[in-house]
Coordinates of C-alpha atoms in Angstrom, one line a residue:
Chain P
X256 CA -132.7 43.4 -109.3
X257 CA -135.9 42.6 -107.4
X258 CA -137.1 40.3 -110.2
X259 CA -133.7 38.6 -110.2
X260 CA -133.8 38.0 -106.4
X261 CA -137.4 36.7 -106.7
X262 CA -136.4 34.3 -109.5
X263 CA -133.4 33.0 -107.5
X264 CA -135.5 32.6 -104.4
X265 CA -138.0 30.5 -106.4
X266 CA -135.1 28.4 -107.7
X267 CA -134.1 27.6 -104.2
X268 CA -137.2 25.5 -103.7
X269 CA -136.6 22.7 -106.2
X270 CA -133.0 22.3 -105.2
X271 CA -133.9 22.3 -101.5
X272 CA -136.7 19.8 -102.1
X273 CA -134.4 17.7 -104.3
X274 CA -131.6 17.5 -101.9
X275 CA -133.7 16.7 -98.9
X276 CA -135.6 14.1 -100.9
X277 CA -132.3 12.5 -101.9
X278 CA -131.2 12.1 -98.3
X279 CA -134.7 11.1 -97.3
X280 CA -134.7 8.4 -100.0
X281 CA -131.3 7.1 -99.0
X282 CA -132.3 6.9 -95.3
X283 CA -135.8 5.5 -95.7
X284 CA -136.2 3.8 -99.0
X285 CA -133.2 1.8 -100.0
X286 CA -134.1 -1.9 -100.1
X287 CA -133.7 -3.4 -96.7
X288 CA -135.9 -3.0 -93.6
X289 CA -136.2 0.7 -92.7
X290 CA -137.2 0.0 -89.2
X291 CA -134.3 -2.3 -88.6
X292 CA -132.2 0.4 -90.2
X293 CA -133.8 2.9 -87.8
X294 CA -133.0 0.7 -84.9
X295 CA -129.4 0.2 -86.0
X296 CA -127.9 -2.8 -84.2
X297 CA -130.2 -2.8 -81.3
X298 CA -132.9 -5.5 -80.9
X299 CA -136.4 -4.2 -81.4
X300 CA -139.8 -5.6 -80.3
X301 CA -142.7 -6.2 -82.7
X302 CA -144.9 -3.7 -80.9
X303 CA -142.4 -0.9 -81.4
X304 CA -142.1 -2.0 -85.1
X305 CA -145.9 -1.6 -85.4
X306 CA -146.0 1.9 -83.8
X307 CA -143.0 3.1 -85.8
X308 CA -144.5 1.8 -89.1
X309 CA -147.6 3.7 -88.3
X310 CA -145.9 6.9 -87.2
X311 CA -143.5 7.1 -90.1
X312 CA -146.1 5.9 -92.7
X313 CA -143.7 3.2 -93.7
X314 CA -146.3 1.1 -95.5
X315 CA -147.0 3.9 -97.9
X316 CA -145.0 4.5 -101.0
X317 CA -141.9 6.7 -100.6
X318 CA -143.4 9.9 -102.1
X319 CA -146.4 9.7 -99.6
X320 CA -143.9 9.4 -96.8
X321 CA -142.0 12.3 -98.1
X322 CA -145.2 14.3 -98.5
X323 CA -146.1 13.7 -94.9
X324 CA -142.6 14.8 -93.8
X325 CA -142.9 18.0 -95.9
X326 CA -146.3 18.8 -94.4
X327 CA -144.8 18.5 -90.9
X328 CA -141.8 20.6 -92.1
X329 CA -144.0 23.4 -93.2
X330 CA -145.7 23.6 -89.9
X331 CA -142.4 23.7 -88.1
X332 CA -142.4 20.1 -87.1
X333 CA -139.2 18.3 -88.0
X334 CA -140.3 15.1 -86.4
X335 CA -138.7 13.2 -83.5
X336 CA -135.8 11.0 -83.1
X337 CA -135.8 7.4 -82.0
X338 CA -136.0 8.3 -78.3
X339 CA -138.9 10.8 -78.9
X340 CA -136.9 14.0 -78.7
X341 CA -137.9 16.6 -81.2
X342 CA -135.3 17.1 -84.0
X343 CA -135.8 20.9 -83.6
X344 CA -134.5 20.7 -80.0
X345 CA -131.4 18.9 -81.2
X346 CA -130.8 21.5 -83.8
X347 CA -131.3 24.3 -81.3
X348 CA -128.8 22.7 -79.0
X349 CA -126.1 22.0 -81.5
X350 CA -126.3 24.9 -84.0
X351 CA -124.8 27.6 -81.8
X352 CA -121.6 25.6 -81.5
X353 CA -121.3 25.3 -85.3
X354 CA -122.1 29.0 -85.8
X355 CA -119.3 29.9 -83.3
X356 CA -116.9 27.6 -85.0
X357 CA -117.8 29.0 -88.4
X358 CA -117.3 32.6 -87.2
X359 CA -113.8 31.8 -85.8
X360 CA -112.9 30.0 -89.1
X361 CA -114.1 32.9 -91.3
X362 CA -112.2 35.4 -89.2
X363 CA -108.9 33.4 -89.7
X364 CA -109.7 32.9 -93.3
X365 CA -110.3 36.6 -94.0
X366 CA -107.5 38.1 -91.9
X367 CA -104.6 35.7 -92.7
X368 CA -105.8 34.9 -96.2
X369 CA -106.1 38.5 -97.2
X370 CA -102.9 39.7 -95.7
X371 CA -100.9 36.9 -97.2
X372 CA -102.6 37.4 -100.6
X373 CA -102.0 41.1 -100.7
X374 CA -98.3 40.8 -99.7
X375 CA -97.8 38.1 -102.3
X376 CA -99.6 40.0 -105.0
X377 CA -97.9 43.4 -104.6
X378 CA -94.5 41.9 -105.3
X379 CA -95.0 39.1 -107.8
X380 CA -92.2 36.5 -107.8
X381 CA -90.7 38.1 -104.7
X382 CA -89.7 36.1 -101.6
X383 CA -93.1 36.5 -99.9
X384 CA -94.9 35.6 -103.2
X385 CA -93.0 32.3 -103.4
X386 CA -93.5 31.6 -99.7
X387 CA -97.3 32.1 -100.1
X388 CA -97.4 29.9 -103.2
X389 CA -95.5 27.0 -101.6
X390 CA -97.2 27.2 -98.3
X391 CA -100.7 27.3 -99.8
X392 CA -99.9 24.3 -102.0
X393 CA -98.8 22.4 -98.9
X394 CA -101.8 23.5 -96.8
X395 CA -104.3 22.6 -99.5
X396 CA -102.7 19.1 -99.8
X397 CA -103.0 18.3 -96.1
X398 CA -106.4 16.5 -95.5
X399 CA -108.4 18.2 -92.7
X400 CA -108.2 15.0 -90.8
X401 CA -104.4 15.1 -90.8
X402 CA -104.3 18.8 -90.1
X403 CA -106.5 18.3 -87.1
X404 CA -104.1 15.7 -85.6
X405 CA -101.1 17.8 -86.4
X406 CA -102.7 20.8 -84.6
X407 CA -103.6 18.7 -81.6
X408 CA -100.1 17.2 -81.4
X409 CA -98.2 20.4 -81.9
X410 CA -100.2 23.2 -80.3
X411 CA -102.2 21.1 -77.9
X412 CA -99.9 18.4 -76.5
X413 CA -96.3 19.6 -77.3
X414 CA -96.7 23.4 -76.7
X415 CA -99.8 23.3 -74.6
X416 CA -101.1 26.6 -76.0
X417 CA -104.7 25.5 -76.8
X418 CA -107.2 23.0 -75.5
X419 CA -107.6 20.1 -77.9
X420 CA -111.1 19.1 -77.3
X421 CA -114.5 20.2 -76.0
X422 CA -116.1 23.6 -75.4
X423 CA -115.3 24.0 -71.7
X424 CA -112.9 26.9 -72.4
X425 CA -115.4 29.1 -74.2
X426 CA -114.2 30.9 -77.3
X427 CA -110.6 29.8 -76.5
X428 CA -111.5 26.2 -77.3
X429 CA -112.6 27.2 -80.8
X430 CA -109.2 28.7 -81.9
X431 CA -107.6 25.4 -82.9
X432 CA -110.6 23.8 -84.6
X433 CA -111.4 27.1 -86.2
X434 CA -107.9 27.4 -87.7
X435 CA -108.0 23.8 -88.9
X436 CA -111.4 24.2 -90.5
X437 CA -110.3 27.5 -92.1
X438 CA -107.1 26.1 -93.6
X439 CA -108.2 25.1 -97.0
X440 CA -110.3 28.2 -97.7
X441 CA -107.6 30.3 -96.2
X442 CA -105.1 29.1 -98.8
X443 CA -107.7 29.7 -101.5
X444 CA -108.4 33.3 -100.3
X445 CA -104.6 34.0 -100.3
X446 CA -104.3 32.8 -103.8
X447 CA -107.4 34.5 -105.0
X448 CA -106.3 37.8 -103.5
X449 CA -102.8 37.4 -104.9
X450 CA -104.0 36.8 -108.5
X451 CA -106.6 39.6 -108.2
X452 CA -104.2 42.2 -106.8
X453 CA -101.5 41.3 -109.3
X454 CA -104.0 41.6 -112.2
X455 CA -105.4 44.9 -111.0
X456 CA -101.9 46.4 -110.5
X457 CA -101.4 46.1 -114.2
X458 CA -104.8 47.7 -115.1
X459 CA -105.0 51.0 -116.9
X460 CA -106.6 52.9 -114.1
X461 CA -103.8 52.0 -111.7
X462 CA -101.3 53.2 -114.2
X463 CA -103.2 56.4 -114.5
X464 CA -103.2 56.8 -110.7
X465 CA -99.5 56.3 -110.6
X466 CA -99.0 58.7 -113.5
X467 CA -100.9 61.3 -111.5
X468 CA -98.2 61.1 -108.9
X469 CA -100.3 59.5 -106.1
X470 CA -98.2 57.9 -103.4
X471 CA -97.7 54.1 -103.7
X472 CA -99.7 53.3 -100.6
X473 CA -102.7 55.2 -101.8
X474 CA -102.6 53.6 -105.2
X475 CA -102.5 50.2 -103.6
X476 CA -105.1 50.7 -100.8
X477 CA -107.6 53.0 -102.5
X478 CA -107.4 51.9 -106.1
X479 CA -106.1 48.4 -106.3
X480 CA -107.4 46.8 -103.1
X481 CA -111.0 48.0 -103.4
X482 CA -111.4 46.4 -106.8
X483 CA -109.4 43.3 -106.0
X484 CA -111.4 42.5 -102.9
X485 CA -114.7 41.9 -104.8
X486 CA -114.1 38.3 -105.8
X487 CA -112.5 37.6 -102.4
X488 CA -115.4 39.0 -100.4
X489 CA -117.9 37.0 -102.4
X490 CA -115.8 33.8 -102.0
X491 CA -115.7 34.3 -98.2
X492 CA -119.5 34.9 -98.2
X493 CA -120.2 31.7 -100.1
X494 CA -117.8 29.9 -97.8
X495 CA -119.9 30.7 -94.8
X496 CA -122.5 28.4 -96.3
X497 CA -120.1 25.6 -96.9
X498 CA -118.4 25.8 -93.5
X499 CA -121.8 25.7 -91.7
X500 CA -122.3 22.3 -93.3
X501 CA -118.8 20.9 -93.7
X502 CA -117.4 20.6 -90.3
X503 CA -118.1 16.9 -89.7
X504 CA -114.4 15.9 -89.4
X505 CA -113.3 19.0 -87.4
X506 CA -116.2 18.8 -84.9
X507 CA -115.6 15.0 -84.5
X508 CA -111.9 15.2 -83.9
X509 CA -112.1 18.2 -81.6
X510 CA -115.1 16.8 -79.8
X511 CA -117.3 19.9 -80.4
X512 CA -121.0 19.2 -80.1
X513 CA -122.2 21.0 -83.2
X514 CA -124.5 20.0 -86.1
X515 CA -121.6 18.3 -88.0
X516 CA -120.9 15.9 -85.2
X517 CA -124.6 15.5 -84.4
X518 CA -125.3 14.5 -88.0
X519 CA -122.4 12.1 -88.0
X520 CA -123.6 10.5 -84.8
X521 CA -127.1 10.3 -86.2
X522 CA -125.9 8.7 -89.4
X523 CA -124.0 6.1 -87.4
X524 CA -127.0 5.3 -85.2
X525 CA -129.3 5.7 -88.2
X526 CA -131.6 8.3 -86.6
X527 CA -133.3 9.1 -89.9
X528 CA -135.3 12.1 -88.9
X529 CA -132.3 13.9 -87.4
X530 CA -130.2 13.2 -90.5
X531 CA -132.8 14.5 -92.9
X532 CA -133.6 17.5 -90.7
X533 CA -130.0 18.6 -90.2
X534 CA -128.9 17.9 -93.8
X535 CA -131.9 19.9 -95.1
X536 CA -130.8 22.8 -92.9
X537 CA -127.2 22.5 -94.2
X538 CA -128.3 22.6 -97.8
X539 CA -130.5 25.6 -97.0
X540 CA -127.5 27.5 -95.6
X541 CA -125.4 26.6 -98.6
X542 CA -127.9 27.8 -101.2
X543 CA -128.9 30.8 -99.2
X544 CA -125.4 32.2 -98.8
X545 CA -124.7 31.5 -102.4
X546 CA -127.7 33.7 -103.3
X547 CA -126.6 36.4 -100.9
X548 CA -123.2 36.4 -102.5
X549 CA -124.6 36.7 -106.0
X550 CA -126.7 39.7 -105.0
X551 CA -123.7 41.2 -103.1
X552 CA -121.7 40.9 -106.3
X553 CA -124.0 43.2 -108.1
X554 CA -123.9 45.7 -105.2
X555 CA -120.1 45.7 -105.1
X556 CA -119.5 45.7 -108.8
X557 CA -121.8 48.1 -110.7
X558 CA -120.8 46.6 -114.0
X559 CA -122.8 43.5 -113.1
X560 CA -126.5 43.8 -113.7
X561 CA -128.9 40.9 -113.5
X562 CA -132.0 42.5 -115.1
Chain T
X166 CA -100.3 33.2 -141.5
X167 CA -97.4 35.1 -140.2
X168 CA -96.0 34.6 -136.7
X169 CA -97.5 37.9 -135.7
X170 CA -101.0 37.0 -137.0
X171 CA -100.9 33.7 -135.3
X172 CA -99.7 35.2 -132.0
X173 CA -102.6 37.7 -132.2
X174 CA -105.1 34.9 -132.9
X175 CA -103.8 32.9 -130.0
X176 CA -104.1 36.0 -127.8
X177 CA -107.7 36.5 -128.9
X178 CA -108.5 32.9 -128.3
X179 CA -107.0 33.0 -124.9
X180 CA -109.0 36.1 -124.1
X181 CA -112.1 34.5 -125.3
X182 CA -111.4 31.3 -123.4
X183 CA -111.8 29.1 -126.5
X184 CA -109.8 27.5 -129.2
X185 CA -110.8 27.7 -132.8
X186 CA -108.0 25.5 -134.0
X187 CA -106.9 28.2 -136.5
X188 CA -104.0 29.2 -134.3
X189 CA -102.6 25.6 -134.1
X190 CA -99.8 24.6 -136.4
X191 CA -101.8 22.1 -138.3
X192 CA -103.6 24.9 -140.1
X193 CA -100.4 27.0 -140.4
X194 CA -98.5 25.5 -143.3
X195 CA -96.1 28.4 -143.8
X196 CA -94.5 28.3 -140.4
X197 CA -92.2 25.6 -139.3
X198 CA -92.4 26.6 -135.6
X199 CA -94.3 24.1 -133.5
X200 CA -96.0 25.9 -130.7
X201 CA -99.4 24.2 -130.2
X202 CA -101.0 24.4 -126.8
X203 CA -99.6 21.0 -125.9
X204 CA -96.0 21.6 -126.9
X205 CA -96.1 25.0 -125.3
X206 CA -97.5 23.4 -122.1
X207 CA -94.8 20.7 -122.1
X208 CA -92.1 23.4 -122.5
X209 CA -93.5 25.1 -119.5
X210 CA -93.9 21.9 -117.5
X211 CA -90.3 20.8 -118.1
X212 CA -89.1 23.9 -116.2
X213 CA -91.7 23.6 -113.4
X214 CA -90.2 22.3 -110.1
X215 CA -93.7 21.7 -108.7
X216 CA -94.5 19.4 -111.6
X217 CA -91.4 17.3 -111.3
X218 CA -91.8 16.9 -107.5
X219 CA -95.5 15.9 -108.1
X220 CA -94.6 13.5 -111.0
X221 CA -91.8 11.8 -109.1
X222 CA -93.9 11.3 -106.0
X223 CA -96.8 10.0 -108.0
X224 CA -94.6 7.5 -109.8
X225 CA -93.2 6.4 -106.4
X226 CA -96.7 5.8 -105.0
X227 CA -97.8 4.0 -108.1
X228 CA -94.8 1.6 -107.8
X229 CA -95.6 1.3 -104.1
X230 CA -99.2 0.3 -104.9
X231 CA -98.2 -2.3 -107.5
X232 CA -95.1 -3.8 -105.7
X233 CA -95.5 -2.9 -102.0
X234 CA -93.0 -5.6 -101.0
X235 CA -90.2 -3.5 -102.6
X236 CA -90.8 -0.8 -99.9
X237 CA -91.6 -3.0 -97.0
X238 CA -87.9 -3.7 -96.2
X239 CA -88.5 -7.4 -96.1
X240 CA -91.1 -7.2 -93.4
X241 CA -94.4 -9.1 -93.5
X242 CA -97.2 -6.6 -92.5
X243 CA -99.2 -9.5 -91.0
X244 CA -96.4 -11.0 -88.9
X245 CA -97.0 -9.4 -85.6
X246 CA -95.7 -9.9 -82.1
X247 CA -97.5 -8.3 -79.2
X248 CA -94.3 -7.9 -77.3
X249 CA -93.4 -5.1 -79.8
X250 CA -96.7 -3.2 -79.3
X251 CA -96.3 0.5 -80.0
X252 CA -92.5 0.2 -80.1
X253 CA -90.8 3.5 -81.3
X254 CA -89.2 3.8 -84.7
X255 CA -85.7 2.3 -84.9
X256 CA -82.9 1.7 -87.4
X257 CA -84.4 -1.7 -88.3
X258 CA -88.0 -0.6 -88.2
X259 CA -88.2 2.9 -89.5
X260 CA -91.8 3.5 -88.7
X261 CA -91.8 1.5 -85.4
X262 CA -94.6 -1.0 -84.5
X263 CA -98.4 -0.6 -84.2
X264 CA -100.6 -1.6 -81.3
X265 CA -100.7 -5.2 -82.3
X266 CA -96.9 -5.2 -82.7
X267 CA -96.8 -5.4 -86.5
X268 CA -94.0 -3.7 -88.4
X269 CA -95.6 -0.3 -89.1
X270 CA -93.7 0.6 -92.3
X271 CA -94.9 -2.4 -94.2
X272 CA -98.4 -1.7 -93.0
X273 CA -98.3 1.9 -94.2
X274 CA -96.7 0.9 -97.5
X275 CA -99.4 -1.7 -98.2
X276 CA -102.0 1.0 -97.7
X277 CA -101.0 2.8 -100.9
X278 CA -102.8 0.2 -103.1
X279 CA -106.3 0.8 -101.8
X280 CA -105.9 4.6 -101.8
X281 CA -104.8 4.7 -105.4
X282 CA -107.3 2.2 -106.6
X283 CA -110.1 4.1 -105.0
X284 CA -108.8 7.5 -106.1
X285 CA -108.4 6.4 -109.8
X286 CA -111.5 4.3 -110.0
X287 CA -113.7 7.1 -108.5
X288 CA -112.2 9.7 -110.8
X289 CA -112.9 7.5 -113.8
X290 CA -116.6 7.2 -112.8
X291 CA -116.7 11.0 -112.2
X292 CA -115.3 11.6 -115.7
X293 CA -117.8 9.3 -117.4
X294 CA -120.7 10.8 -115.5
X295 CA -119.4 14.4 -115.9
X296 CA -118.6 14.2 -119.6
X297 CA -121.8 12.4 -120.6
X298 CA -124.2 14.6 -118.6
X299 CA -122.2 17.8 -119.2
X300 CA -122.0 17.2 -123.0
X301 CA -125.7 16.4 -123.3
X302 CA -126.7 19.4 -121.1
X303 CA -124.5 21.8 -123.0
X304 CA -125.2 20.6 -126.5
X305 CA -128.9 20.2 -126.4
X306 CA -129.6 23.2 -124.1
X307 CA -133.2 24.2 -123.3
X308 CA -135.3 22.0 -121.0
X309 CA -132.7 19.1 -121.1
X310 CA -130.1 21.5 -119.8
X311 CA -132.4 23.0 -117.3
X312 CA -133.3 19.6 -115.8
X313 CA -129.8 18.2 -115.8
X314 CA -128.3 21.4 -114.3
X315 CA -130.9 21.4 -111.5
X316 CA -130.0 17.8 -110.7
X317 CA -126.4 18.8 -110.6
X318 CA -127.3 21.8 -108.3
X319 CA -129.0 19.4 -105.9
X320 CA -126.0 17.1 -105.6
X321 CA -123.7 20.2 -105.5
X322 CA -125.6 21.5 -102.4
X323 CA -124.8 18.3 -100.5
X324 CA -121.3 18.1 -99.1
X325 CA -119.3 15.3 -100.6
X326 CA -118.3 13.6 -97.3
X327 CA -121.9 13.9 -96.0
X328 CA -123.6 12.3 -99.0
X329 CA -121.0 9.5 -99.2
X330 CA -121.3 9.0 -95.5
X331 CA -125.0 8.4 -95.6
X332 CA -124.8 6.1 -98.7
X333 CA -122.0 4.0 -97.2
X334 CA -123.7 3.7 -93.9
X335 CA -127.0 2.5 -95.4
X336 CA -125.3 0.6 -98.3
X337 CA -124.4 -2.7 -96.6
X338 CA -128.0 -3.2 -95.5
X339 CA -129.2 -3.1 -99.1
X340 CA -128.9 -5.7 -101.9
X341 CA -127.4 -3.3 -104.5
X342 CA -124.3 -4.9 -105.8
X343 CA -120.9 -3.2 -105.1
X344 CA -122.6 -0.5 -102.9
X345 CA -123.3 -3.2 -100.2
X346 CA -119.7 -4.7 -100.4
X347 CA -118.0 -2.5 -97.8
X348 CA -115.0 -2.7 -100.2
X349 CA -113.0 -0.2 -102.3
X350 CA -115.7 -0.4 -105.0
X351 CA -118.4 0.9 -102.7
X352 CA -116.2 3.7 -101.5
X353 CA -115.2 4.8 -105.0
X354 CA -118.8 4.7 -106.3
X355 CA -120.1 6.7 -103.3
X356 CA -117.4 9.3 -103.8
X357 CA -118.2 9.5 -107.6
X358 CA -121.9 9.7 -107.1
X359 CA -121.5 12.8 -104.9
X360 CA -118.5 14.3 -106.7
X361 CA -119.4 14.4 -110.5
X362 CA -120.9 17.9 -110.6
X363 CA -117.8 20.0 -111.1
X364 CA -116.7 17.8 -114.1
X365 CA -120.2 18.2 -115.5
X366 CA -120.2 22.0 -115.2
X367 CA -116.7 22.2 -116.7
X368 CA -117.7 20.1 -119.8
X369 CA -121.0 21.9 -120.1
X370 CA -119.5 25.3 -120.2
X371 CA -116.8 24.2 -122.7
X372 CA -119.5 22.7 -125.0
X373 CA -121.6 25.9 -124.8
X374 CA -118.5 28.0 -125.6
X375 CA -117.7 26.3 -128.8
X376 CA -121.0 24.8 -130.1
X377 CA -122.0 27.9 -132.0
X378 CA -118.6 28.4 -133.7
X379 CA -118.3 28.2 -137.5
X380 CA -116.4 25.0 -137.7
X381 CA -119.2 23.2 -135.8
X382 CA -121.8 24.7 -138.2
X383 CA -119.6 23.6 -141.1
X384 CA -119.5 20.0 -139.7
X385 CA -123.2 20.1 -139.4
X386 CA -123.7 21.4 -142.9
X387 CA -121.6 18.5 -144.1
X388 CA -124.1 16.1 -142.5
X389 CA -122.3 15.1 -139.4
X390 CA -124.5 13.5 -136.8
X391 CA -124.9 15.0 -133.3
X392 CA -122.8 12.3 -131.7
X393 CA -120.0 12.8 -134.2
X394 CA -120.0 16.6 -133.8
X395 CA -119.9 16.2 -130.0
X396 CA -117.1 13.6 -129.9
X397 CA -115.0 14.7 -132.8
X398 CA -115.4 18.5 -132.9
X399 CA -116.6 19.8 -129.5
X400 CA -115.3 17.6 -126.7
X401 CA -111.6 17.7 -127.7
X402 CA -111.8 21.4 -126.6
X403 CA -112.6 20.3 -123.1
X404 CA -109.6 17.9 -122.8
X405 CA -107.2 20.5 -121.3
X406 CA -109.4 21.8 -118.4
X407 CA -110.7 18.2 -117.7
X408 CA -107.2 16.9 -117.5
X409 CA -106.3 19.6 -114.9
X410 CA -109.4 18.9 -113.0
X411 CA -108.9 15.1 -113.1
X412 CA -105.3 15.3 -111.8
X413 CA -106.3 17.5 -108.8
X414 CA -109.4 15.5 -108.1
X415 CA -107.6 12.2 -107.7
X416 CA -105.7 13.8 -104.8
X417 CA -108.9 15.2 -103.3
X418 CA -110.7 11.9 -103.6
X419 CA -107.8 10.0 -101.9
X420 CA -108.1 12.4 -99.0
X421 CA -111.9 11.9 -98.9
X422 CA -111.5 8.1 -98.9
X423 CA -109.1 8.3 -95.9
X424 CA -111.7 10.5 -94.1
X425 CA -114.6 8.2 -94.8
X426 CA -112.6 5.2 -93.7
X427 CA -111.5 7.1 -90.6
X428 CA -115.1 7.9 -89.8
X429 CA -115.8 4.1 -90.0
X430 CA -117.9 3.8 -93.1
X431 CA -115.2 3.2 -95.7
X432 CA -112.8 0.3 -95.8
X433 CA -113.0 -2.2 -93.0
X434 CA -110.4 -4.2 -91.1
X435 CA -108.4 -6.1 -91.9
X436 CA -107.8 -4.1 -95.1
X437 CA -104.7 -2.0 -95.3
X438 CA -105.8 1.6 -95.3
X439 CA -104.2 4.9 -94.0
X440 CA -107.6 6.0 -92.7
X441 CA -107.9 2.8 -90.6
X442 CA -104.3 3.3 -89.3
X443 CA -105.0 6.9 -88.3
X444 CA -108.2 5.9 -86.6
X445 CA -106.5 3.1 -84.7
X446 CA -103.5 5.3 -83.8
X447 CA -105.5 8.3 -82.4
X448 CA -106.2 6.5 -79.2
X449 CA -102.5 6.4 -78.4
X450 CA -101.7 9.8 -79.7
X451 CA -100.1 10.7 -76.4
X452 CA -98.1 7.5 -75.8
X453 CA -97.2 6.7 -79.5
X454 CA -97.7 9.7 -81.7
X455 CA -95.8 7.9 -84.6
X456 CA -98.9 5.7 -85.1
X457 CA -100.9 8.8 -86.4
X458 CA -97.9 10.6 -87.8
X459 CA -96.6 8.1 -90.4
X460 CA -99.8 7.2 -92.2
X461 CA -100.7 11.0 -92.1
X462 CA -97.4 12.0 -93.7
X463 CA -97.7 9.4 -96.5
X464 CA -101.3 10.2 -97.1
X465 CA -100.5 14.0 -97.3
X466 CA -97.6 13.3 -99.7
X467 CA -99.9 11.3 -102.0
X468 CA -102.5 14.0 -102.1
X469 CA -99.8 16.7 -102.5
X470 CA -98.3 14.8 -105.5
X471 CA -101.5 15.0 -107.5
X472 CA -102.4 18.5 -106.4
X473 CA -98.9 19.8 -107.4
X474 CA -99.1 18.1 -110.8
X475 CA -102.5 19.5 -111.4
X476 CA -101.5 23.0 -110.3
X477 CA -98.5 22.9 -112.7
X478 CA -100.7 21.5 -115.5
X479 CA -103.2 24.3 -115.0
X480 CA -100.5 27.0 -115.2
X481 CA -99.0 25.2 -118.3
X482 CA -102.3 24.9 -120.1
X483 CA -103.7 28.3 -119.2
X484 CA -101.2 31.0 -120.2
X485 CA -103.4 33.7 -118.5
X486 CA -102.5 32.2 -115.1
X487 CA -98.7 32.5 -115.7
X488 CA -96.8 35.2 -114.0

């Protein structure tokens, strides 16, 4: 196990380097004037061009530039944006919003998804099963963008239950965006649980438990659920990593100042350093949670051994 | 082979997740029952309500993309009168008017073409990239596989929307053809470039699953070249999962296109696009909610059509998934 984790940790490095280099290359190296790109549509004076060229080593080949960036990264320096603010400060300001949003989304995903999935799986082809099947198909098909507007229109404007933008209302303001962000994964969790429960209910050990005369509730909760939840728990774990990096649309529509909206604003204004910094962080979250989940899998399911 | 033997073999194959071809009727000369994977799947699909809803909707949107004037109810999407700005839906103008006072239904209908072109073109590029890279990685294994799989990991760790967003934002400042065009081609290429990894992994695992089977060894012993073995003997095994994946992915990519366009880096005015319509409509979401509602509904139905067909196809082609 220890060796497996060490090997996986080592494998994180090339993927992290590769992904950040890819973004770095797109932001700084595509043909065209990188300083003009950095300045976006604003006019820029020759003196500034000179200083920036010097600071970002823009006369050097791309790999030298990237090496300089990496050296800074290792000493905890993510560089500064166009106005001279450290990228690290920007991340510290915006990351808590995204973490809160992710927590709310994961909560919805786990609770609603699991309940719907278990109810559907217990009685296959029953009314609830078909309801879950149809509603998950519909939910998966609605683009997040559309879902966000529907939620704003319905729960925000028509019913007035939830605030539709900003973080002024504390956790309450995260309910609607959290639900929207969770929707796709929620449907997936429901389906995964349904399949898993239905499959396990037909397993031999469940038949044995029934034959022993155990009450139905005990068979379902103690025997079936515990085993059925393994793939679900691991999916939810991996999803934390995706949600932390995938909230661009939700944060933009609901006006939440998290890293998703920050990276979007930075892409639009071509703040290269901010984009590369935040994207590298997102990729790290994604890989890290995937690793955690793989290890968790072995802990939860003793049949899986990596060594 | 008797029916029972063939049924057992099919069961074994399904359990193993591979197809040896032995269980298909072409080998079985004694039986006159035709129950190959495909005829089986078709028999299942014919009874699937989801499949028919998806298929009819898809057909509808394809006709809409090719002949939008059939659905525009005689209205010209570019003939606008500011006096009608934001007018509500009526019996004559089912979707009402947009901010500029253009008939909204014809505008929404004309948006189908761009969405479908981008969805289909992007998925084709995804398929080419995924099949070629996946087949090479799976077939040759070793260092080749290691390098190609790591590259796929790198792209996989970047969210699709994020990667495409950066590329499309920087693209117009470059002199790379197509990518700098701000048109459907650029959007499709950007989506494909950050979306090919799942297809690659799918093909790779299918290739690995069958490359050591006896019939592949037999083909090699008879002197077949690597490319012939791959194309004639190995890749056909991947057709079923790739078909399912392709169908669903067209829907996913159409949604992604609308999102990118909404975020301002996809299609640009004056193109007809649901993403642009939603973006323009969101400012008047309180006074004229129909401006966001109608393109949203049509976009959702299009995505749903492909996802429903893909779901039904998966159930049909993978008997394990069936209830």
